[in-house]
Each structure stands twice: as structure tokens, then as C-alpha cells.
PDB file of C-alpha atoms in Angstrom:
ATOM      1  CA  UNK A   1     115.152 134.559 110.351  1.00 71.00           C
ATOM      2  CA  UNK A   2     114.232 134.551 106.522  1.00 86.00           C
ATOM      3  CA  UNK A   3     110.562 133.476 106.281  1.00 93.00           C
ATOM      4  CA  UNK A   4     108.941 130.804 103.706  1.00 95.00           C
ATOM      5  CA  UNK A   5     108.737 132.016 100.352  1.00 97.00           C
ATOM      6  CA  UNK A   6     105.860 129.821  98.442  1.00 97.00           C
ATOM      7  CA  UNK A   7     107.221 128.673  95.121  1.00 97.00           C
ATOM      8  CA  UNK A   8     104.536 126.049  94.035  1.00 97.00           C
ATOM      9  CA  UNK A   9     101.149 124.774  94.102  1.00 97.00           C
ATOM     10  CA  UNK A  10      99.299 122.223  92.897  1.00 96.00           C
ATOM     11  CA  UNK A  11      95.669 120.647  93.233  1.00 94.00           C
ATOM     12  CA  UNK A  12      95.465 117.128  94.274  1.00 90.00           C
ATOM     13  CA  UNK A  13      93.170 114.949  91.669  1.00 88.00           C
ATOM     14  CA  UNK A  14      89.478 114.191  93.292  1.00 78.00           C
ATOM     15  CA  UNK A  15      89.519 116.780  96.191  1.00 68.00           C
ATOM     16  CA  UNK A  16      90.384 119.681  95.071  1.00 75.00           C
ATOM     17  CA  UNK A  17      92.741 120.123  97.660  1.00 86.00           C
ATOM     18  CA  UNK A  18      95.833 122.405  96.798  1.00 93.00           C
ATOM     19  CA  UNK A  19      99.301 121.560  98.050  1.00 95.00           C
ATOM     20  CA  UNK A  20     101.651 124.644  98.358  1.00 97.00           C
ATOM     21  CA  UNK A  21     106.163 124.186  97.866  1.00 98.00           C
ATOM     22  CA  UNK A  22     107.569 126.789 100.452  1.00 98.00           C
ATOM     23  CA  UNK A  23     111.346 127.557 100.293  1.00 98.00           C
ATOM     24  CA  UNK A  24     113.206 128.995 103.202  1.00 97.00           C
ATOM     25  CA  UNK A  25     116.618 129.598 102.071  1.00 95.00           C
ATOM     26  CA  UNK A  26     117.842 125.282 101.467  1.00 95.00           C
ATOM     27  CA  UNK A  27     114.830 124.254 103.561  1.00 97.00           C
ATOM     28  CA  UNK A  28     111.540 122.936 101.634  1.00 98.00           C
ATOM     29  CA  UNK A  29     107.643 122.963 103.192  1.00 98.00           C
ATOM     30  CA  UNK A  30     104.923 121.012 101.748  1.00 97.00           C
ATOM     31  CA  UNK A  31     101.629 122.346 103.579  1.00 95.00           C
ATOM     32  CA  UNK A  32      97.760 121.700 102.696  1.00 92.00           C
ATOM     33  CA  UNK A  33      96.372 125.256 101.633  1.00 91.00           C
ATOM     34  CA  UNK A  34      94.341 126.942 104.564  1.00 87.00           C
ATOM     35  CA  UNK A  35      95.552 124.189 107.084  1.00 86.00           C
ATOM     36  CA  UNK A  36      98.190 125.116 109.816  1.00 83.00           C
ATOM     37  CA  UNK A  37     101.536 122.527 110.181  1.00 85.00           C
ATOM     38  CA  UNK A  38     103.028 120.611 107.555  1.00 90.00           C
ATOM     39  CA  UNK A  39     102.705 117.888 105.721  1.00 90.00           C
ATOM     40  CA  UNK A  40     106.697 117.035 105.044  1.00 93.00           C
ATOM     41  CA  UNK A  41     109.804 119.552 105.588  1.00 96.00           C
ATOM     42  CA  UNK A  42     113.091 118.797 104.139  1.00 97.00           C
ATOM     43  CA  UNK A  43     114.820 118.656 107.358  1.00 95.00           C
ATOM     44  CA  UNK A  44     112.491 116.130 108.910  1.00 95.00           C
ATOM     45  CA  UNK A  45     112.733 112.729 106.980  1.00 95.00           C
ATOM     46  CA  UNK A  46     114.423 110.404 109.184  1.00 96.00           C
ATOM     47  CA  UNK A  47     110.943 107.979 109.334  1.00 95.00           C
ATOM     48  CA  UNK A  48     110.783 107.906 105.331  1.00 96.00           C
ATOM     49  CA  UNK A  49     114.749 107.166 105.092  1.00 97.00           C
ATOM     50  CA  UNK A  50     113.406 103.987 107.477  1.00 97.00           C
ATOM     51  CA  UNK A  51     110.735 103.278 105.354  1.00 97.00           C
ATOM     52  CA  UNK A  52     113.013 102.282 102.200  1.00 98.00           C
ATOM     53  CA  UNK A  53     115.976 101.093 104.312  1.00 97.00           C
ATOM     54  CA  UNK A  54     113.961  98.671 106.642  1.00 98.00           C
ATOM     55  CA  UNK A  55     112.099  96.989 103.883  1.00 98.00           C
ATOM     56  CA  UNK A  56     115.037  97.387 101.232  1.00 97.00           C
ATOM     57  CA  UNK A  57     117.792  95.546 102.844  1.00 95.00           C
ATOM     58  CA  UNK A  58     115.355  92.657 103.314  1.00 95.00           C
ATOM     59  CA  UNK A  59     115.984  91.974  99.676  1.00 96.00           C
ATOM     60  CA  UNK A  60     118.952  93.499  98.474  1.00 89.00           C
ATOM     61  CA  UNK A  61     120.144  89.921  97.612  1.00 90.00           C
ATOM     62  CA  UNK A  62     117.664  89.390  95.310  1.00 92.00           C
ATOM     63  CA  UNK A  63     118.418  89.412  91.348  1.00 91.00           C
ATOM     64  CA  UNK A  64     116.984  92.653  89.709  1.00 95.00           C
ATOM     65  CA  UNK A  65     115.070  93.282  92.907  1.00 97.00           C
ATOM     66  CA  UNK A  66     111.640  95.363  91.925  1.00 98.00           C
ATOM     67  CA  UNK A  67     110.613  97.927  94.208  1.00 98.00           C
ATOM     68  CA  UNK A  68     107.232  99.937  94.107  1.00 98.00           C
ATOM     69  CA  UNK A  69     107.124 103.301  96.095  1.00 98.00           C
ATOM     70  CA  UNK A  70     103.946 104.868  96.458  1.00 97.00           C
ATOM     71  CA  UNK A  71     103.951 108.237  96.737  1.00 94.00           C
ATOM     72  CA  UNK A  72     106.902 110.485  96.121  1.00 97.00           C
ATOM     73  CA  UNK A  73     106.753 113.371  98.682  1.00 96.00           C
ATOM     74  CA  UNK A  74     110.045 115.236  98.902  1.00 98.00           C
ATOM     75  CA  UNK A  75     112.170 112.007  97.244  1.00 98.00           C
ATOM     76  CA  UNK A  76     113.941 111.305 100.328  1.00 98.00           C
ATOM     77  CA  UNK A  77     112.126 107.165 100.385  1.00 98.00           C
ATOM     78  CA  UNK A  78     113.481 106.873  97.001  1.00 98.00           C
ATOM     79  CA  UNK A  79     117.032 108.640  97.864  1.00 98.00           C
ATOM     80  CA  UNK A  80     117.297 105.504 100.663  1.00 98.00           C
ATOM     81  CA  UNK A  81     116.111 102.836  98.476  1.00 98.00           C
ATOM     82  CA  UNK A  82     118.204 103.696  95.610  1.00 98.00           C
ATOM     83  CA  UNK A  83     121.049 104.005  98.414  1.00 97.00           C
ATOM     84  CA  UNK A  84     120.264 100.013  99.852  1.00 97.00           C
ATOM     85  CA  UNK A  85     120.059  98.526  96.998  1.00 97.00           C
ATOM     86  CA  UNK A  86     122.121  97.646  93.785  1.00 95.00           C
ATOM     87  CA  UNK A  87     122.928  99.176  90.611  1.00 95.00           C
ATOM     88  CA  UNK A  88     120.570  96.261  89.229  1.00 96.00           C
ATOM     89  CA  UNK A  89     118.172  97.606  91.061  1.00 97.00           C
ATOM     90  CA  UNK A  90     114.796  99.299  89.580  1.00 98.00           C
ATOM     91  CA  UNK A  91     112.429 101.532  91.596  1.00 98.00           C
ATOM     92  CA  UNK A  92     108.985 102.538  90.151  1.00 98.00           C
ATOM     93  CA  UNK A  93     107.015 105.702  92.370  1.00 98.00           C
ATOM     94  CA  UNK A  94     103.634 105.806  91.878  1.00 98.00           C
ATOM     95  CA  UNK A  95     103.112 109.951  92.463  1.00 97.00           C
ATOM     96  CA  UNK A  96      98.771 111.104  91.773  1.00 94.00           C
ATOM     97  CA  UNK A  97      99.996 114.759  91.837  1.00 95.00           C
ATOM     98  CA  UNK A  98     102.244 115.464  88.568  1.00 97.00           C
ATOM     99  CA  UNK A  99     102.993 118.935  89.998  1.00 98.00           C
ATOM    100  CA  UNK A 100     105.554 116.835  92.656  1.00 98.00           C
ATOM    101  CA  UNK A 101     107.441 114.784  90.079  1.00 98.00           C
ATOM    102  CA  UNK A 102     107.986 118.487  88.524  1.00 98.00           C
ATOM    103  CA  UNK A 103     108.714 119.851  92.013  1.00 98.00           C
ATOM    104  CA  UNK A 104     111.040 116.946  92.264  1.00 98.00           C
ATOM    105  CA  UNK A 105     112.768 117.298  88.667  1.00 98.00           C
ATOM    106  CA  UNK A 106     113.277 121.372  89.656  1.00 97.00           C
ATOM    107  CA  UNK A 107     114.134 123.358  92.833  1.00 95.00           C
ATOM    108  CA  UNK A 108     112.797 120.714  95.102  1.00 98.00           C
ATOM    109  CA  UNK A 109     115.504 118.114  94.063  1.00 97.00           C
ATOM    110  CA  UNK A 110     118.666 119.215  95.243  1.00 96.00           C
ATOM    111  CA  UNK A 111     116.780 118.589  98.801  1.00 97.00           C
ATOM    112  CA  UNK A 112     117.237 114.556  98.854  1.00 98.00           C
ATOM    113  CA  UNK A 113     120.291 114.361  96.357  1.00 98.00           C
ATOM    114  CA  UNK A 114     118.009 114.486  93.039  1.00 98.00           C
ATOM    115  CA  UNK A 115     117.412 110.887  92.821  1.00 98.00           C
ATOM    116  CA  UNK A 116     115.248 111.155  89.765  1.00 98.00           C
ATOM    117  CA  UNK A 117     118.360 111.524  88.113  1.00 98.00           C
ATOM    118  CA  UNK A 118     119.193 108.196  88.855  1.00 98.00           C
ATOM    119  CA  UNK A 119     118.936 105.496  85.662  1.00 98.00           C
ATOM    120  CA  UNK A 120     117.384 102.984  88.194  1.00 98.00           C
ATOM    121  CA  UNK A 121     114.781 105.409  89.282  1.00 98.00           C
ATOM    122  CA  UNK A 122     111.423 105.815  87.543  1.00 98.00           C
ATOM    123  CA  UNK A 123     107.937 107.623  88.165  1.00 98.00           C
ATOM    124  CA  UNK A 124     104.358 106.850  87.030  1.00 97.00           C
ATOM    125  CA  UNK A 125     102.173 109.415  87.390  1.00 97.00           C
ATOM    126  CA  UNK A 126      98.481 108.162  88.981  1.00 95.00           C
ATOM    127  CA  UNK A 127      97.138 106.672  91.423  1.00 94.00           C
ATOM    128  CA  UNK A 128      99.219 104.056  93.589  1.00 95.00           C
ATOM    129  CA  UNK A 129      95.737 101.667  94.312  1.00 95.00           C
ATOM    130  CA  UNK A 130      95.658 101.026  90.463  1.00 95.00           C
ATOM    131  CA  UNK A 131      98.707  99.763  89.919  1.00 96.00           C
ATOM    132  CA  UNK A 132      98.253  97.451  93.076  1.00 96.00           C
ATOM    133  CA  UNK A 133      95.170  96.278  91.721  1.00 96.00           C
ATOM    134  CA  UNK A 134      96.645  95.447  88.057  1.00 95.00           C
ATOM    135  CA  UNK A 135      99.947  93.737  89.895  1.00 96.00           C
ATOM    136  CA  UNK A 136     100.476  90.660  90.088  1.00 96.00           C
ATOM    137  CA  UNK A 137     103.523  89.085  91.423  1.00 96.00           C
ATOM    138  CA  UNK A 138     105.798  91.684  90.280  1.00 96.00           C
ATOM    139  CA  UNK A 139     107.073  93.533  93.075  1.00 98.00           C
ATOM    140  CA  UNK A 140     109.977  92.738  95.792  1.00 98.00           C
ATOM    141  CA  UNK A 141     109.255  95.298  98.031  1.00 98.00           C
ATOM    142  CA  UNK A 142     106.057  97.823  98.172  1.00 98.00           C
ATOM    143  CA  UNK A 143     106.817 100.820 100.511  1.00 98.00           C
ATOM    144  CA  UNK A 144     103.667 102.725 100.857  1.00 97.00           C
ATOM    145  CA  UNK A 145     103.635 106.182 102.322  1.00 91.00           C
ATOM    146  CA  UNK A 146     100.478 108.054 100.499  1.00 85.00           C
ATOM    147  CA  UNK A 147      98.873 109.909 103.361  1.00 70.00           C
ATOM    148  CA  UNK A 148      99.144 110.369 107.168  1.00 69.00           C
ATOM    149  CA  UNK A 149      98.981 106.332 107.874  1.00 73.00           C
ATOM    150  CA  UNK A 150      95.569 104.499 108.101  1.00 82.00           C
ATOM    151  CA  UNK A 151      93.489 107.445 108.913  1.00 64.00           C
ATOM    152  CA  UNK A 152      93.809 109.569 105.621  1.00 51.00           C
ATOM    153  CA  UNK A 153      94.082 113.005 106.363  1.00 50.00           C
ATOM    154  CA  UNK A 154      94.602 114.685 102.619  1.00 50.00           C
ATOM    155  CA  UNK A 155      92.608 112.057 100.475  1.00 50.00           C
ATOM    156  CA  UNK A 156      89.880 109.943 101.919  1.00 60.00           C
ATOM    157  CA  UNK A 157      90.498 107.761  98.474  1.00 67.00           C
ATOM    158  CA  UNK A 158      93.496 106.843 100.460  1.00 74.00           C
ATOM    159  CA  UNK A 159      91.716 104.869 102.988  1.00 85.00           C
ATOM    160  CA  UNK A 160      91.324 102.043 100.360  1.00 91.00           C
ATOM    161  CA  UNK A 161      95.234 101.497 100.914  1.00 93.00           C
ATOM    162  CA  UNK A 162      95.047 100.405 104.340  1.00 93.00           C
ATOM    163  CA  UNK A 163      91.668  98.711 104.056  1.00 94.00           C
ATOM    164  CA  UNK A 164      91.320  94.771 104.124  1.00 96.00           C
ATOM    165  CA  UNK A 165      90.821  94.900 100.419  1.00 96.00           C
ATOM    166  CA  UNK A 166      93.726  97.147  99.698  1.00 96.00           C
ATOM    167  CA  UNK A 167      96.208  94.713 101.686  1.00 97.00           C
ATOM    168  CA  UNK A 168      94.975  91.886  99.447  1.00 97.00           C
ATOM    169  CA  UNK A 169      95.807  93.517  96.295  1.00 97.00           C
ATOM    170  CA  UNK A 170      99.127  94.451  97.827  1.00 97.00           C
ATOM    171  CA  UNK A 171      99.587  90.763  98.527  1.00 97.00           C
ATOM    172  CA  UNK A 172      98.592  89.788  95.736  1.00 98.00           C
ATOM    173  CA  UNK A 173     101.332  92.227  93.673  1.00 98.00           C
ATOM    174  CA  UNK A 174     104.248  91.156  96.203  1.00 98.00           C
ATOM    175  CA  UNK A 175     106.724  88.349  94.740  1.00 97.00           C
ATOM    176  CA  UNK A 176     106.998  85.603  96.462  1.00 94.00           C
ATOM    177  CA  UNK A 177     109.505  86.190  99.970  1.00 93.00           C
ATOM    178  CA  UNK A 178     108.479  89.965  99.151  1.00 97.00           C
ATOM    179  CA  UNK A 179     107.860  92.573 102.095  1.00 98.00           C
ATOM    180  CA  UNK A 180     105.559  95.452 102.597  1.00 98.00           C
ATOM    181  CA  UNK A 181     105.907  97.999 104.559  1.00 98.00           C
ATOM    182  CA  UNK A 182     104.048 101.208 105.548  1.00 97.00           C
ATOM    183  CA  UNK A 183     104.590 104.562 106.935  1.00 95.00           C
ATOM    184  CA  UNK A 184     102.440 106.417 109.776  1.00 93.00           C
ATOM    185  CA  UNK A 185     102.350 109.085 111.764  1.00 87.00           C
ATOM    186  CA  UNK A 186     101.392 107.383 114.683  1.00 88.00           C
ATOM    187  CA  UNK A 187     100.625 103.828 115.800  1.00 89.00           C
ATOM    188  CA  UNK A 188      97.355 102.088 115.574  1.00 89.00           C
ATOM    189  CA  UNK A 189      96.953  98.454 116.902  1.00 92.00           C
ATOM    190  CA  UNK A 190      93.817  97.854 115.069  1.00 93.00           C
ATOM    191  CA  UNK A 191      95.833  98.108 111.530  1.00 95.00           C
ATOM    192  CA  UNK A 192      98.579  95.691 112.627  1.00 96.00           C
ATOM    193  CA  UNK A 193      95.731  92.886 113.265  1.00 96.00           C
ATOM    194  CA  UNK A 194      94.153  93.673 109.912  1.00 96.00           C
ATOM    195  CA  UNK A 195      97.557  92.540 108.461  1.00 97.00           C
ATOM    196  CA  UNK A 196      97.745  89.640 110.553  1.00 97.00           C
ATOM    197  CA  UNK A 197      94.633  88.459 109.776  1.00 97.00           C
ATOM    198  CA  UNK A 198      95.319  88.881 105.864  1.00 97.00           C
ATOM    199  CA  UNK A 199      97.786  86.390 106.985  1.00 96.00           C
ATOM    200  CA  UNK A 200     100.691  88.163 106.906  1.00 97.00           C
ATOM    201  CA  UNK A 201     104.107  88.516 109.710  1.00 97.00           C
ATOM    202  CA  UNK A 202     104.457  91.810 111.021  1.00 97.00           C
ATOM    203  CA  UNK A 203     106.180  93.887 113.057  1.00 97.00           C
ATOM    204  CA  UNK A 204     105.598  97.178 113.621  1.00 96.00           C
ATOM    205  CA  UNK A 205     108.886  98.878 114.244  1.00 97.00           C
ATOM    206  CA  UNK A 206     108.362 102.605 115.911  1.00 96.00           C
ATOM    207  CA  UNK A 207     111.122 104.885 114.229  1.00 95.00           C
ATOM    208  CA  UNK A 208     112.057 108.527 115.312  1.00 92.00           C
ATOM    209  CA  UNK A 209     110.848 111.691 112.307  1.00 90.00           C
ATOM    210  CA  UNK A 210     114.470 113.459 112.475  1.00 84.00           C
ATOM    211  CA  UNK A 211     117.047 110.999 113.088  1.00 76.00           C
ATOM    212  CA  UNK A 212     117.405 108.457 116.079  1.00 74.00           C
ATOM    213  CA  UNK A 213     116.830 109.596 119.385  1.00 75.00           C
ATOM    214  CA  UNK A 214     115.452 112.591 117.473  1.00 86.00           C
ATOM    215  CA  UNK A 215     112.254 113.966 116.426  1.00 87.00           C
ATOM    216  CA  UNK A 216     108.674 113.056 116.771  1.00 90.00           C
ATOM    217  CA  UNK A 217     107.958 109.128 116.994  1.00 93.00           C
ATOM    218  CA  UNK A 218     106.272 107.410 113.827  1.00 95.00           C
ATOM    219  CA  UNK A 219     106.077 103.997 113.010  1.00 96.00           C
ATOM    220  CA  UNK A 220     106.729 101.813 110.179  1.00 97.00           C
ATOM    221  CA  UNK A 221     104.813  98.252 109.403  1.00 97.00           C
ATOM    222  CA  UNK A 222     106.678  95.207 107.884  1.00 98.00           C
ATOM    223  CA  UNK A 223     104.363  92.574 106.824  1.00 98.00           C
ATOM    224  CA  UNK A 224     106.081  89.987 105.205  1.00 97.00           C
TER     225      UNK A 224
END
């Protein structure tokens, strides 16, 4: 079997932590440098398909529906959102590490269908938490997947996401009837009361990593 070929790097802002691309042929590897595993293969994306397509068809109906990704990973979230919802449709990705939009724009692409190419598609390069701090009722749907769920494993800046302030700003940047939804490894009970206390519906809805019936089990939160 051909083995990974690393084509990429890049150091994630605050840490110092360096993400390395591998390419195995038409399979893609994102891995933390001097960790073992993976952070995201191109084969495995069946929970961040769910991600976009759970929360997406919740308001597909809606005029000129606004949707706020953060984090862009391997592009396969915004290949399913872009896929669920209309051609009236705009989708902004909040990415922190520039070297992943580039990733995404080059060799890395062709792995979720290139939807950067897509007119509706567009991605800001910083820091998801800001722009959920300077929202404010502008977004139908808010699909975060930034780190490993609400215990950060490659950013502890990414704890502020899940943390009872970071739900408020969320809130606060949903339009009204909007949904939020986020991706995780695993399940923790202790998060889904945090949203229900910030007054929020939720279910949390446990989705398989490859496809269903397939693949580790991760889960995916709708608050609403």
C-alpha cells in the first residue's frame, strides 16, 4: 500500500501548534505534528455531512437563508450545506488557519467537490468567537465544528465556544427561528444542560463518522 506523502503544513495562530496535509494517492490526512491519529481524513466525513444537513434543512425555506460555518476542515460541512440549500443561499466559514483555505483552494479541494468554487460560498479568515461576538441577528443557521467538541483538544481558546458565554453570543447572532448546531467527537451530558439552561431546545442527535451504520459514533447538538 502507497504510504502518506506530507504535502503541507501550517502553524495554528496562539499555540504554535503545526498542522501537517498528508496525501495518499486521492485520500487526504490532517494530523497535529508529533501526535499519533488524525484529526480529519477524507474518507471519514459522514458526521460533518450531518452537521450542515441536520441544521440546513431546518431552514431551507427561508428567503436568502444566512449560514455561518465555523471552521473549514477538509470542506466537506460546506459541500452539504451548499448541497441543502438554495442557489439564494450564502455561506460564510470562519477558518483561523489561512494555510486551510489555501489547502482548500489547491490539492485538497477536489476531496469534497471544491466547494469554494461555489458563488454562494465565502471564507473569512480569523477567529470564529469574533465574529460571534460582533453578530447580531444575522445568521440562520451557525454550524460550529472548531475542535474535538467541548473539550478542546488543538486550541484551548476553543473552549470559549462551548462555554456559557460563548452560547450567548451565539444566541445572540442567530435570527430569529434560527438553529445551532455543533459537532463532537463524543457525547457529553453536561454540555446539553448548559444549552438548556441558556434557554435553548435541544436535541442531541448521535450520528455515525463514515456513513450510517458505519464508522465511529459522534454526535451533533441542535439547539434551537
Amino acid at each position: 500500500m502507497a504510504r502518506f506523502t506530507e504535502i503541507g503544513t501550517a502553524t495554528i495562530p496562539g499555540k504554535g501548534t503545526q498542522l501537517r496535509l498528508l496525501q495518499r494517492n486521492e485520500e487526504f490526512s490532517i494530523k497535529i505534528a508529533g501526535t499519533t491519529g488524525e484529526l480529519m481524513n477524507s474518507r471519514i466525513h459522514g458526521s460533518e455531512d450531518a452537521l450542515a444537513t441536520l441544521a440546513c434543512e431546518r431552514i431551507a425555506d427561508q428567503p436568502t437563508p444566512r449560514v455561518l460555518i465555523g471552521g473549514l476542515g477538509m470542506g466537506f460541512t460546506l459541500a452539504a450545506a451548499l448541497s441543502a440549500l438554495g442557489e439564494d443561499a450564502q455561506v460564510t466559514v470562519a477558518e483561523l488557519v489561512p494555510e486551510v483555505e489555501a489547502w482548500n483552494r489547491g490539492p485538497l479541494g477536489s476531496a469534497a467537490g471544491n466547494p469554494l468554487n461555489d458563488p454562494r460560498a465565502r471564507v473569512q479568515i480569523g477567529d470564529v468567537a469574533e465574529l460571534l461576538r460582533n453578530s447580531n441577528s444575522e445568521w440562520d443557521a451557525i454550524l460550529l465544528d472548531v475542535d474535538n467538541g467541548p473539550e478542546g483538544l488543538t486550541r484551548k481558546e476553543n473552549d470559549w465556544i462551548y462555554s456559557p458565554e460563548g452560547i450567548a453570543a451565539a444566541q445572540k447572532a442567530l435570527r430569529p427561528d434560527g438553529i445551532l448546531a455543533y459537532w463532537s467527537a463524543g457525547q457529553e451530558h453536561a454540555f446539553t444542560e448548559r444549552l438548556r439552561r441558556a434557554g435553548f431546545s435541544v436535541e442531541a442527535v448521535t450520528v455515525r463518522a463514515l456513513r450510517p451504520g458505519k464508522g465511529a459514533r459522534h454526535v451533533i447538538w441542535l439547539a434551537w
